PDB file of C-alpha atoms in Angstrom:
ATOM      1  CA  MET B1334      24.233 226.981 -44.314  1.00  0.00           C
ATOM      2  CA  ILE B1335      27.374 229.136 -44.202  1.00  0.00           C
ATOM      3  CA  ASP B1336      27.310 231.764 -46.851  1.00  0.00           C
ATOM      4  CA  HIS B1337      30.227 233.916 -47.990  1.00  0.00           C
ATOM      5  CA  LYS B1338      29.353 236.684 -45.586  1.00  0.00           C
ATOM      6  CA  LEU B1339      29.127 234.504 -42.434  1.00  0.00           C
ATOM      7  CA  ARG B1340      32.385 232.643 -43.402  1.00  0.00           C
ATOM      8  CA  LYS B1341      34.130 235.858 -43.518  1.00  0.00           C
ATOM      9  CA  ILE B1342      32.798 236.934 -40.024  1.00  0.00           C
ATOM     10  CA  LEU B1343      33.788 233.455 -38.572  1.00  0.00           C
ATOM     11  CA  ASP B1344      37.340 233.554 -39.904  1.00  0.00           C
ATOM     12  CA  ASN B1345      37.772 236.950 -38.140  1.00  0.00           C
ATOM     13  CA  SER B1346      36.044 236.249 -34.850  1.00  0.00           C
ATOM     14  CA  TYR B1347      36.905 234.672 -31.485  1.00  0.00           C
ATOM     15  CA  PHE B1348      34.942 232.135 -29.406  1.00  0.00           C
ATOM     16  CA  ILE B1349      34.879 231.615 -25.686  1.00  0.00           C
ATOM     17  CA  GLY B1350      32.775 228.557 -24.476  1.00  0.00           C
ATOM     18  CA  GLY B1351      32.860 226.693 -21.193  1.00  0.00           C
ATOM     19  CA  SER B1352      30.583 226.357 -18.146  1.00  0.00           C
ATOM     20  CA  PRO B1353      28.891 229.165 -16.134  1.00  0.00           C
ATOM     21  CA  CYS B1354      30.841 231.183 -13.588  1.00  0.00           C
ATOM     22  CA  SER B1355      34.260 230.827 -15.271  1.00  0.00           C
ATOM     23  CA  GLY B1356      34.928 234.414 -16.170  1.00  0.00           C
ATOM     24  CA  LYS B1357      33.693 234.267 -19.877  1.00  0.00           C
ATOM     25  CA  SER B1358      31.739 237.540 -19.891  1.00  0.00           C
ATOM     26  CA  THR B1359      34.391 239.651 -17.828  1.00  0.00           C
ATOM     27  CA  ILE B1360      37.205 238.393 -20.234  1.00  0.00           C
ATOM     28  CA  SER B1361      35.106 239.030 -23.275  1.00  0.00           C
ATOM     29  CA  GLU B1362      34.468 242.631 -22.059  1.00  0.00           C
ATOM     30  CA  ILE B1363      38.107 243.371 -21.249  1.00  0.00           C
ATOM     31  CA  LEU B1364      39.212 242.054 -24.670  1.00  0.00           C
ATOM     32  CA  SER B1365      36.449 243.717 -26.739  1.00  0.00           C
ATOM     33  CA  THR B1366      37.221 247.023 -25.154  1.00  0.00           C
ATOM     34  CA  LYS B1367      41.061 246.687 -25.544  1.00  0.00           C
ATOM     35  CA  TYR B1368      40.905 245.494 -29.235  1.00  0.00           C
ATOM     36  CA  ASP B1369      37.708 247.205 -30.459  1.00  0.00           C
ATOM     37  CA  LEU B1370      35.956 243.850 -31.047  1.00  0.00           C
ATOM     38  CA  GLU B1371      32.238 243.587 -31.459  1.00  0.00           C
ATOM     39  CA  TYR B1372      30.886 241.708 -28.420  1.00  0.00           C
ATOM     40  CA  LEU B1373      28.173 239.102 -28.961  1.00  0.00           C
ATOM     41  CA  LYS B1374      26.827 238.146 -25.462  1.00  0.00           C
ATOM     42  CA  ILE B1375      24.827 235.115 -26.534  1.00  0.00           C
ATOM     43  CA  ASP B1376      22.960 234.750 -23.129  1.00  0.00           C
ATOM     44  CA  ASP B1377      21.416 238.042 -23.753  1.00  0.00           C
ATOM     45  CA  TYR B1378      19.374 236.529 -26.636  1.00  0.00           C
ATOM     46  CA  GLU B1379      18.381 233.314 -24.861  1.00  0.00           C
ATOM     47  CA  GLN B1380      14.908 234.440 -23.900  1.00  0.00           C
ATOM     48  CA  GLU B1381      14.215 235.672 -27.360  1.00  0.00           C
ATOM     49  CA  HIS B1382      15.445 232.405 -28.927  1.00  0.00           C
ATOM     50  CA  ILE B1383      13.231 230.427 -26.490  1.00  0.00           C
ATOM     51  CA  GLU B1384      10.194 232.479 -27.423  1.00  0.00           C
ATOM     52  CA  ASN B1385      10.862 231.681 -31.168  1.00  0.00           C
ATOM     53  CA  ALA B1386      11.456 228.039 -30.553  1.00  0.00           C
ATOM     54  CA  SER B1387       8.802 225.694 -32.215  1.00  0.00           C
ATOM     55  CA  PRO B1388       7.816 222.245 -30.824  1.00  0.00           C
ATOM     56  CA  GLU B1389       8.668 220.769 -34.320  1.00  0.00           C
ATOM     57  CA  GLN B1390      12.109 222.195 -34.828  1.00  0.00           C
ATOM     58  CA  HIS B1391      13.207 222.750 -31.253  1.00  0.00           C
ATOM     59  CA  PRO B1392      11.429 220.296 -29.093  1.00  0.00           C
ATOM     60  CA  ILE B1393      13.776 220.586 -26.122  1.00  0.00           C
ATOM     61  CA  MET B1394      13.843 224.415 -26.177  1.00  0.00           C
ATOM     62  CA  TYR B1395       9.989 224.419 -26.397  1.00  0.00           C
ATOM     63  CA  LYS B1396       9.623 221.910 -23.566  1.00  0.00           C
ATOM     64  CA  TRP B1397      11.967 223.857 -21.352  1.00  0.00           C
ATOM     65  CA  SER B1398       9.730 227.213 -22.130  1.00  0.00           C
ATOM     66  CA  GLN B1399       6.849 225.336 -20.821  1.00  0.00           C
ATOM     67  CA  MET B1400       8.414 224.209 -17.445  1.00  0.00           C
ATOM     68  CA  SER B1401       8.486 225.927 -14.184  1.00  0.00           C
ATOM     69  CA  TRP B1402      11.893 226.401 -12.353  1.00  0.00           C
ATOM     70  CA  ASP B1403      10.709 223.660  -9.883  1.00  0.00           C
ATOM     71  CA  GLU B1404      10.138 221.224 -12.707  1.00  0.00           C
ATOM     72  CA  ILE B1405      13.509 222.239 -14.204  1.00  0.00           C
ATOM     73  CA  TRP B1406      15.668 221.845 -11.291  1.00  0.00           C
ATOM     74  CA  MET B1407      14.050 218.947  -9.417  1.00  0.00           C
ATOM     75  CA  ARG B1408      14.573 216.405 -12.382  1.00  0.00           C
ATOM     76  CA  SER B1409      17.542 214.024 -12.363  1.00  0.00           C
ATOM     77  CA  VAL B1410      20.805 215.743 -12.774  1.00  0.00           C
ATOM     78  CA  GLU B1411      21.890 213.458 -15.606  1.00  0.00           C
ATOM     79  CA  LYS B1412      18.600 214.224 -17.511  1.00  0.00           C
ATOM     80  CA  GLN B1413      19.242 217.874 -17.083  1.00  0.00           C
ATOM     81  CA  VAL B1414      22.729 217.645 -18.586  1.00  0.00           C
ATOM     82  CA  GLU B1415      21.526 215.505 -21.432  1.00  0.00           C
ATOM     83  CA  GLU B1416      18.835 218.032 -22.327  1.00  0.00           C
ATOM     84  CA  GLU B1417      21.289 221.076 -21.822  1.00  0.00           C
ATOM     85  CA  PHE B1418      23.390 219.696 -24.600  1.00  0.00           C
ATOM     86  CA  GLU B1419      20.448 219.033 -26.864  1.00  0.00           C
ATOM     87  CA  PHE B1420      19.068 222.543 -26.018  1.00  0.00           C
ATOM     88  CA  TYR B1421      22.201 224.244 -27.250  1.00  0.00           C
ATOM     89  CA  ARG B1422      22.368 221.859 -30.276  1.00  0.00           C
ATOM     90  CA  GLU B1423      18.842 223.121 -31.157  1.00  0.00           C
ATOM     91  CA  ARG B1424      19.741 226.780 -30.632  1.00  0.00           C
ATOM     92  CA  PHE B1425      22.951 226.870 -32.536  1.00  0.00           C
ATOM     93  CA  SER B1426      21.440 228.025 -35.862  1.00  0.00           C
ATOM     94  CA  MET B1427      19.812 231.004 -34.009  1.00  0.00           C
ATOM     95  CA  ILE B1428      23.209 232.053 -32.764  1.00  0.00           C
ATOM     96  CA  LEU B1429      24.708 231.932 -36.163  1.00  0.00           C
ATOM     97  CA  ASN B1430      21.723 234.095 -37.304  1.00  0.00           C
ATOM     98  CA  GLU B1431      22.749 236.699 -34.698  1.00  0.00           C
ATOM     99  CA  LEU B1432      26.317 236.671 -36.065  1.00  0.00           C
ATOM    100  CA  LYS B1433      25.033 237.253 -39.589  1.00  0.00           C
ATOM    101  CA  LYS B1434      23.679 240.520 -38.525  1.00  0.00           C
ATOM    102  CA  TYR B1435      27.139 242.013 -38.231  1.00  0.00           C
ATOM    103  CA  GLN B1436      29.113 243.673 -41.143  1.00  0.00           C
ATOM    104  CA  SER B1437      31.160 241.183 -43.122  1.00  0.00           C
ATOM    105  CA  ASN B1438      34.417 242.821 -42.026  1.00  0.00           C
ATOM    106  CA  SER B1439      33.414 242.670 -38.316  1.00  0.00           C
ATOM    107  CA  LYS B1440      35.669 241.024 -35.713  1.00  0.00           C
ATOM    108  CA  VAL B1441      33.388 239.574 -33.071  1.00  0.00           C
ATOM    109  CA  ILE B1442      34.128 237.991 -29.742  1.00  0.00           C
ATOM    110  CA  LEU B1443      31.357 235.509 -28.783  1.00  0.00           C
ATOM    111  CA  GLU B1444      30.937 233.891 -25.435  1.00  0.00           C
ATOM    112  CA  SER B1445      28.450 231.458 -23.981  1.00  0.00           C
ATOM    113  CA  ALA B1446      28.039 227.958 -22.606  1.00  0.00           C
ATOM    114  CA  ALA B1447      25.979 227.481 -25.677  1.00  0.00           C
ATOM    115  CA  LEU B1448      29.167 227.290 -27.746  1.00  0.00           C
ATOM    116  CA  LEU B1449      29.733 223.512 -27.513  1.00  0.00           C
ATOM    117  CA  PRO B1450      32.982 222.200 -28.863  1.00  0.00           C
ATOM    118  CA  GLU B1451      31.086 219.754 -31.133  1.00  0.00           C
ATOM    119  CA  LEU B1452      29.153 222.701 -32.728  1.00  0.00           C
ATOM    120  CA  LEU B1453      32.246 224.933 -33.121  1.00  0.00           C
ATOM    121  CA  LYS B1454      34.118 221.992 -34.859  1.00  0.00           C
ATOM    122  CA  GLU B1455      31.536 222.022 -37.463  1.00  0.00           C
ATOM    123  CA  LEU B1456      32.446 225.631 -38.400  1.00  0.00           C
ATOM    124  CA  ASP B1457      35.874 224.734 -39.388  1.00  0.00           C
ATOM    125  CA  LEU B1458      37.461 227.415 -37.259  1.00  0.00           C
ATOM    126  CA  GLU B1459      41.238 228.038 -36.637  1.00  0.00           C
ATOM    127  CA  LYS B1460      42.037 226.480 -33.351  1.00  0.00           C
ATOM    128  CA  HIS B1461      43.714 229.634 -31.865  1.00  0.00           C
ATOM    129  CA  ARG B1462      40.297 231.345 -32.292  1.00  0.00           C
ATOM    130  CA  VAL B1463      38.393 228.970 -29.846  1.00  0.00           C
ATOM    131  CA  ILE B1464      39.023 228.473 -26.058  1.00  0.00           C
ATOM    132  CA  PHE B1465      37.000 227.046 -23.290  1.00  0.00           C
ATOM    133  CA  LEU B1466      36.983 228.118 -19.560  1.00  0.00           C
ATOM    134  CA  ILE B1467      35.923 225.441 -16.933  1.00  0.00           C
ATOM    135  CA  PRO B1468      35.615 226.254 -13.358  1.00  0.00           C
ATOM    136  CA  SER B1469      36.216 223.973 -10.476  1.00  0.00           C
ATOM    137  CA  LYS B1470      33.029 222.929  -8.719  1.00  0.00           C
ATOM    138  CA  GLU B1471      34.140 224.943  -5.567  1.00  0.00           C
ATOM    139  CA  PHE B1472      34.841 227.994  -7.547  1.00  0.00           C
ATOM    140  CA  GLN B1473      31.552 227.763  -9.547  1.00  0.00           C
ATOM    141  CA  ILE B1474      29.473 227.380  -6.333  1.00  0.00           C
ATOM    142  CA  LYS B1475      31.425 230.168  -4.573  1.00  0.00           C
ATOM    143  CA  TYR B1476      30.586 232.765  -7.357  1.00  0.00           C
ATOM    144  CA  TYR B1477      27.132 231.436  -8.336  1.00  0.00           C
ATOM    145  CA  SER B1478      26.189 231.981  -4.735  1.00  0.00           C
ATOM    146  CA  LYS B1479      26.776 235.691  -5.169  1.00  0.00           C
ATOM    147  CA  ARG B1480      24.566 236.037  -8.205  1.00  0.00           C
ATOM    148  CA  GLY B1481      21.449 237.985  -7.313  1.00  0.00           C
ATOM    149  CA  PHE B1482      19.252 236.547 -10.036  1.00  0.00           C
ATOM    150  CA  LYS B1483      19.334 232.970  -8.627  1.00  0.00           C
ATOM    151  CA  ASP B1484      17.297 234.028  -5.530  1.00  0.00           C
ATOM    152  CA  GLY B1485      14.249 234.752  -7.689  1.00  0.00           C
ATOM    153  CA  ILE B1486      14.628 231.502  -9.455  1.00  0.00           C
ATOM    154  CA  LEU B1487      14.946 229.496  -6.273  1.00  0.00           C
ATOM    155  CA  LYS B1488      11.963 231.209  -4.612  1.00  0.00           C
ATOM    156  CA  GLU B1489       9.768 229.439  -7.201  1.00  0.00           C
ATOM    157  CA  CYS B1490      11.097 225.972  -6.054  1.00  0.00           C
ATOM    158  CA  ARG B1491       9.502 223.859  -3.263  1.00  0.00           C
ATOM    159  CA  GLN B1492      12.970 222.705  -2.003  1.00  0.00           C
ATOM    160  CA  PRO B1493      15.290 225.686  -2.848  1.00  0.00           C
ATOM    161  CA  GLU B1494      18.399 223.964  -1.270  1.00  0.00           C
ATOM    162  CA  VAL B1495      17.858 220.833  -3.220  1.00  0.00           C
ATOM    163  CA  ALA B1496      17.115 222.725  -6.407  1.00  0.00           C
ATOM    164  CA  PHE B1497      20.358 224.828  -5.959  1.00  0.00           C
ATOM    165  CA  ASN B1498      22.472 221.728  -5.301  1.00  0.00           C
ATOM    166  CA  ASN B1499      20.993 220.006  -8.465  1.00  0.00           C
ATOM    167  CA  TRP B1500      21.642 223.280 -10.491  1.00  0.00           C
ATOM    168  CA  MET B1501      25.403 223.319  -9.449  1.00  0.00           C
ATOM    169  CA  GLU B1502      25.871 219.665  -9.980  1.00  0.00           C
ATOM    170  CA  ARG B1503      24.178 219.975 -13.418  1.00  0.00           C
ATOM    171  CA  ASP B1504      26.655 222.825 -14.275  1.00  0.00           C
ATOM    172  CA  HIS B1505      29.619 220.843 -12.854  1.00  0.00           C
ATOM    173  CA  LEU B1506      28.806 217.760 -14.910  1.00  0.00           C
ATOM    174  CA  PHE B1507      28.186 219.853 -17.963  1.00  0.00           C
ATOM    175  CA  GLY B1508      31.611 221.433 -17.587  1.00  0.00           C
ATOM    176  CA  LYS B1509      33.334 218.129 -17.258  1.00  0.00           C
ATOM    177  CA  LYS B1510      31.557 216.886 -20.555  1.00  0.00           C
ATOM    178  CA  VAL B1511      32.515 220.116 -22.293  1.00  0.00           C
ATOM    179  CA  ARG B1512      36.187 219.835 -21.093  1.00  0.00           C
ATOM    180  CA  LYS B1513      36.633 216.283 -22.349  1.00  0.00           C
ATOM    181  CA  GLN B1514      34.957 217.148 -25.672  1.00  0.00           C
ATOM    182  CA  ALA B1515      37.121 220.123 -26.123  1.00  0.00           C
ATOM    183  CA  MET B1516      40.234 218.291 -25.318  1.00  0.00           C
ATOM    184  CA  ASP B1517      39.328 215.399 -27.587  1.00  0.00           C
ATOM    185  CA  ILE B1518      38.893 217.780 -30.512  1.00  0.00           C
ATOM    186  CA  GLY B1519      42.140 219.717 -29.669  1.00  0.00           C
ATOM    187  CA  TYR B1520      40.710 222.949 -28.484  1.00  0.00           C
ATOM    188  CA  LYS B1521      42.585 224.985 -25.695  1.00  0.00           C
ATOM    189  CA  VAL B1522      40.978 224.578 -22.213  1.00  0.00           C
ATOM    190  CA  ILE B1523      41.667 226.810 -19.206  1.00  0.00           C
ATOM    191  CA  ASP B1524      40.757 225.291 -15.817  1.00  0.00           C
ATOM    192  CA  VAL B1525      39.642 228.050 -13.343  1.00  0.00           C
ATOM    193  CA  ASN B1526      39.828 227.595  -9.725  1.00  0.00           C
ATOM    194  CA  GLY B1527      40.974 230.961  -8.191  1.00  0.00           C
ATOM    195  CA  ASP B1528      44.713 230.420  -8.356  1.00  0.00           C
ATOM    196  CA  ARG B1529      44.755 233.065 -10.905  1.00  0.00           C
ATOM    197  CA  SER B1530      43.099 236.451 -11.144  1.00  0.00           C
ATOM    198  CA  ILE B1531      40.536 237.346 -13.768  1.00  0.00           C
ATOM    199  CA  LYS B1532      43.274 239.635 -15.378  1.00  0.00           C
ATOM    200  CA  GLU B1533      45.597 236.739 -15.565  1.00  0.00           C
ATOM    201  CA  ASN B1534      43.184 234.551 -17.159  1.00  0.00           C
ATOM    202  CA  SER B1535      42.373 237.264 -19.599  1.00  0.00           C
ATOM    203  CA  ARG B1536      45.949 237.511 -20.531  1.00  0.00           C
ATOM    204  CA  LEU B1537      46.032 233.661 -21.303  1.00  0.00           C
ATOM    205  CA  VAL B1538      43.101 234.048 -23.512  1.00  0.00           C
ATOM    206  CA  GLU B1539      44.510 237.088 -25.092  1.00  0.00           C
ATOM    207  CA  ALA B1540      47.767 235.190 -25.941  1.00  0.00           C
ATOM    208  CA  HIS B1541      45.933 232.126 -27.111  1.00  0.00           C
ATOM    209  CA  PHE B1542      43.784 234.353 -29.463  1.00  0.00           C
ATOM    210  CA  ARG B1543      47.131 235.925 -30.704  1.00  0.00           C
ATOM    211  CA  LEU B1544      45.608 239.364 -30.084  1.00  0.00           C
ATOM    212  CA  ARG B1545      47.883 242.243 -30.465  1.00  0.00           C
ATOM    213  CA  ALA B1546      47.662 245.946 -31.340  1.00  0.00           C
ATOM    214  CA  ASN B1547      46.189 246.448 -34.788  1.00  0.00           C
ATOM    215  CA  SER B1548      45.246 242.607 -34.903  1.00  0.00           C
TER     216      SER B1548
END
């Protein structure tokens, strides 16, 4: 249910979706600082949302909360992608509830892989307020390999190399599906492969959002 307050916030906010390791967080930080936007880093609330998931309302989220990392990553990649989409569908109302906590006149920049094109479409947003960043598989693996938190996750897996390969393949296939969905709806997509710097990609997002001084 979108009430008057949430509608006002939505109409003045900006949404960056796409698959992991594409620069969403860095670009959001740059733009939120430059334009004095509130920054809703959706991933920071994931654990809280999982803990609040119920088996009746959020069966996939609840199932995921009961699984070990080994169980998560050693399943078929196709099943992982399918459940990732369903996980985000179940979670979306929780994300909107986080947005409702802001003042009605707030301008918020939101970013996360959880912002699926199909879900944002239902919010009836202006197209210039929505963008998706999709990394190439090579770019994704290169930068994911540098993320320290992955090591703790992979230590819990019987076959860390296989688990990591499945993880990367899942995110790659997820990105391909998100890209197609976004293009079909008519949302802007930026492909990220390292040809442009993060500052250059930030300027592309900034231009698409029509951000300017006093915007």
